[in-house]
Coordinates of C-alpha atoms in Angstrom, one line a residue:
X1 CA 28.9 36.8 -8.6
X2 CA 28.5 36.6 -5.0
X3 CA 26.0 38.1 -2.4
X4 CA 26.5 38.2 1.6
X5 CA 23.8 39.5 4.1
X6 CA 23.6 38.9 7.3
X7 CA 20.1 39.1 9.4
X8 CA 18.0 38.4 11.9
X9 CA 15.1 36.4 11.9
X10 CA 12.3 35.1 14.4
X11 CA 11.1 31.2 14.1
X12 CA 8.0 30.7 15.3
X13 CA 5.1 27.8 14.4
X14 CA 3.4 27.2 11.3
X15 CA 3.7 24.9 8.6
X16 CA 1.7 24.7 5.0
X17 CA 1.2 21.9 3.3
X18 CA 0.3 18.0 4.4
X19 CA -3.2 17.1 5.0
X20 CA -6.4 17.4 3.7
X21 CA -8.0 20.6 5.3
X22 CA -11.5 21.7 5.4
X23 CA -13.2 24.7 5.7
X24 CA -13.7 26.4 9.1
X25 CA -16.9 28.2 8.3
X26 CA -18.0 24.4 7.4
X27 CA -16.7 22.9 10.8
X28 CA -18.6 26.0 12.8
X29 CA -21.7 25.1 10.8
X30 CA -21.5 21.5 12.1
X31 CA -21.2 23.1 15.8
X32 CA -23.5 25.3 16.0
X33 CA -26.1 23.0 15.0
X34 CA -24.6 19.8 17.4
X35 CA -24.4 22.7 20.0
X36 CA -28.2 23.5 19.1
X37 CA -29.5 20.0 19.5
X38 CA -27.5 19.5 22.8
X39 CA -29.3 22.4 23.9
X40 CA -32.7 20.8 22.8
X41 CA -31.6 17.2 24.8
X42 CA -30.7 19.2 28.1
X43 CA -34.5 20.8 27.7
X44 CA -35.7 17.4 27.2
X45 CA -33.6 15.7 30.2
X46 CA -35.1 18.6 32.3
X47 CA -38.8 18.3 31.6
X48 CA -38.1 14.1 31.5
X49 CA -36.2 14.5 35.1
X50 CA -33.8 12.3 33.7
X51 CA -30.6 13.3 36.3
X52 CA -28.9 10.3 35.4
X53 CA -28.0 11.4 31.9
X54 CA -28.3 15.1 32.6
X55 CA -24.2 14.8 33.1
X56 CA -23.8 13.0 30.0
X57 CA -25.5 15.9 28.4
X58 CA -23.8 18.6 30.4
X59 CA -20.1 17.5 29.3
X60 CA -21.0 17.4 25.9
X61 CA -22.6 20.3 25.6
X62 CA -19.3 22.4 27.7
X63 CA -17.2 20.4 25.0
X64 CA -19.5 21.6 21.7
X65 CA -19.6 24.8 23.7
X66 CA -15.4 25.2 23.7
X67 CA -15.3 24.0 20.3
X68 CA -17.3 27.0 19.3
X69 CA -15.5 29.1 20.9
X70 CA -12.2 28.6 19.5
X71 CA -13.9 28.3 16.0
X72 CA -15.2 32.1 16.6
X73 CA -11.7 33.1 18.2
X74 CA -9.4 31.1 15.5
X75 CA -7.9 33.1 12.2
X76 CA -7.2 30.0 10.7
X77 CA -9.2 29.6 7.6
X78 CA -9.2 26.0 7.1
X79 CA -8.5 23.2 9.8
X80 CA -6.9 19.9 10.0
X81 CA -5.5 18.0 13.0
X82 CA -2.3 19.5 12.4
X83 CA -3.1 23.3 12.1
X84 CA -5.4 23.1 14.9
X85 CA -2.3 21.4 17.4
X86 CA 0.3 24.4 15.5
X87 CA -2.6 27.3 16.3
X88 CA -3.1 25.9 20.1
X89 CA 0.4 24.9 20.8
X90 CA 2.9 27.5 18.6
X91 CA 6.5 27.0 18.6
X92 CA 8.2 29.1 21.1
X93 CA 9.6 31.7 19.3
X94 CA 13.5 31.9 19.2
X95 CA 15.8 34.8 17.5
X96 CA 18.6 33.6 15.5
X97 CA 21.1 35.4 12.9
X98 CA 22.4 34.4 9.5
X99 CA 24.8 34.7 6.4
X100 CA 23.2 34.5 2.9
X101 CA 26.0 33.7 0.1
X102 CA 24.4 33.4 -3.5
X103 CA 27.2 32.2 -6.1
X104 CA 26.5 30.7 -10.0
X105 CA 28.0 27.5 -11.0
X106 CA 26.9 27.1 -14.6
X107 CA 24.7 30.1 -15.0
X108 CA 22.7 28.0 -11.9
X109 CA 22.3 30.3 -9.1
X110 CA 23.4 28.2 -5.4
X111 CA 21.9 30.2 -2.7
X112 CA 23.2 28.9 0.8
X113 CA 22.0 30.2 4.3
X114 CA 24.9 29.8 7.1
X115 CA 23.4 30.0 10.7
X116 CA 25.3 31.6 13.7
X117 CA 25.3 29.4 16.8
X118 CA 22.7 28.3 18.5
X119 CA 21.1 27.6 14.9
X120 CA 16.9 26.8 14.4
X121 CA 16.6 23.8 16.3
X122 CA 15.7 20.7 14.0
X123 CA 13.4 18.1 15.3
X124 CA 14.9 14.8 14.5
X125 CA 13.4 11.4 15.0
X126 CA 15.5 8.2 15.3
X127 CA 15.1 5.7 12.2
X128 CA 15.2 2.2 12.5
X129 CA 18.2 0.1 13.4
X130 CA 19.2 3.6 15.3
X131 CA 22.0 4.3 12.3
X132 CA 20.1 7.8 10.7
X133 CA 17.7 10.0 11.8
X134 CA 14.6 11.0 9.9
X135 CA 12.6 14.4 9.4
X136 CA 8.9 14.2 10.4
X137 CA 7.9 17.2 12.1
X138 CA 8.3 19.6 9.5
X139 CA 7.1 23.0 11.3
X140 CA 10.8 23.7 13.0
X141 CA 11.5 23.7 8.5
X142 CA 9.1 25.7 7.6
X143 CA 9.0 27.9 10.2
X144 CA 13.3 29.0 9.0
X145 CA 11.9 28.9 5.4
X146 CA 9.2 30.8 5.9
X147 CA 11.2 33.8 8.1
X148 CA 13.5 33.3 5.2
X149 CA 11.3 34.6 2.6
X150 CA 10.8 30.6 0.6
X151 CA 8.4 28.2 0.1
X152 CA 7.3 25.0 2.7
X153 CA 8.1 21.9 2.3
X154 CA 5.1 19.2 2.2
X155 CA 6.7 16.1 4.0
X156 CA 9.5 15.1 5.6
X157 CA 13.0 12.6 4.8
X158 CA 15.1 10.4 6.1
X159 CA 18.6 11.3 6.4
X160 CA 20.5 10.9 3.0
X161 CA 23.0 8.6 3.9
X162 CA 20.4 6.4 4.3
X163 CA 19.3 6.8 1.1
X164 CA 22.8 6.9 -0.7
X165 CA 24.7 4.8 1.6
X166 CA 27.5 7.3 1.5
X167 CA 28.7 8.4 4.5
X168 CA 29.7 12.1 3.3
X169 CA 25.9 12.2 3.5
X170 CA 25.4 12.0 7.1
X171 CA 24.0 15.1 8.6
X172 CA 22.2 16.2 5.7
X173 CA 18.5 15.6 4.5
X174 CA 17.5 16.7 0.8
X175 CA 13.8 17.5 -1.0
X176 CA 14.9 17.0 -5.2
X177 CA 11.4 18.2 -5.3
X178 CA 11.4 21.5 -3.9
X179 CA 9.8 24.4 -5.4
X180 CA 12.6 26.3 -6.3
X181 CA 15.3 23.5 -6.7
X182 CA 17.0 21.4 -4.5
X183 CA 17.1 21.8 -1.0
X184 CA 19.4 21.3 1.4
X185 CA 19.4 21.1 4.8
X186 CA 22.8 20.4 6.8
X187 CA 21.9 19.3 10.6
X188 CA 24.5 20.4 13.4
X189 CA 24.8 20.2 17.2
X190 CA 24.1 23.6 18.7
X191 CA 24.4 24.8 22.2
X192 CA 22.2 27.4 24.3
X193 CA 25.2 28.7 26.9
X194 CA 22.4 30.6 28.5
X195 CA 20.0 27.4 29.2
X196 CA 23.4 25.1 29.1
X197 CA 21.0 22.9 26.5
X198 CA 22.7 21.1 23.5
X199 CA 20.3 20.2 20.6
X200 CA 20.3 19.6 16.7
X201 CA 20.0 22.5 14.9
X202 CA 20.2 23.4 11.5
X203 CA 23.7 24.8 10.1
X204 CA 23.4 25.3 6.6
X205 CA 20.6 25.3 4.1
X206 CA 21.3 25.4 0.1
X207 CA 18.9 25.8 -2.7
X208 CA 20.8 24.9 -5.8
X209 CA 18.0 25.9 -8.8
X210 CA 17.6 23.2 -11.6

């Protein structure tokens, strides 16, 4: 049995997963209070006329103040490091098209996600000794995977040739625990004739369930 559909999809930021995240109600708490009490200290500076700290106090207080700003004007309902920088700085968005082809081998359903040129781009980092090339920003992933209707992944890998020492491997970087199987991701080299850029992208991805 074998499905084909081709669409259109938007990538754009956002990853889920990865660090411990807390609350933002709790970090506004924590603000408004610090905020408070800077408030209190610029009073007391005043009536002290202490002007050599009134600075000090000044920044801090413009720096509590943003803070609480972006904590009132933020839909994000629990912060970390990571989903603060994804919320300030998005991934620009890009438009790219696809071929879905699902086929059973076994009674196991392969599902397998061709992408037209230019693909999603795929950020890469070099691994050591310069051989391989590793996976650790995972929002360019999960951004495709979330357009795409599946589950993130939580972490990044290393390029599986590294891994297998078989060089049919190259190119490819796989997750054995994935939600729903193993995925696949097959890295290519895409160009943007209409920036004249050449970048990795992703070519293929492949879910095959267990």
């Amino acid at each position: 049995m074998c499905y084909n559909t081709a669409g259109t999809r938007v990538v754009d930021g956002g990853s889920k997963g990865g660090p411990a995240m807390i609350a933002t109600e709790t970090v506004k708490t924590v603000v408004v209070v610090l905020f408070g009490l800077c408030i209190l200290w610029i009073i007391v500076i005043i009536v002290k006329n202490d002007m050599h700290t009134i600075v000090r106090a000044l920044l801090v207080t413009a720096v509590l103040g943003l803070a609480l700003f972006y904590l009132n004007q933020t839909k994000l309902e629990k912060l970390s490091f990571t989903a603060i920088k994804q919320d300030l700085f998005p991934l620009k968005a890009r438009t790219f098209t696809f071929e879905k082809q699902e086929v059973y081998v076994d009674g196991r359903p392969i599902t397998t996600f061709s992408f037209d040129e230019p693909g999603p781009r795929l950020a890469l980092d070099m691994m050591n000794g310069g051989k391989h090339m590793v996976i650790k920003d995972i929002r360019p992933v999960n951004s495709v995977l979330e357009r795409l209707g599946l589950p993130p992944i939580t972490a990044g890998v290393a390029e599986l040739a590294s891994i297998t020492g078989n060089g049919l491997d190259s190119d490819k970087y796989r997750w054995d625990a994935y939600e729903k199987g193993v995925l696949v991701i097959e890295r290519g080299i895409c160009r943007d004739m209409t920036a004249a850029q050449t970048f990795p992208c992703i070519s293929r991805i492949t879910i095959t369930a267990r």
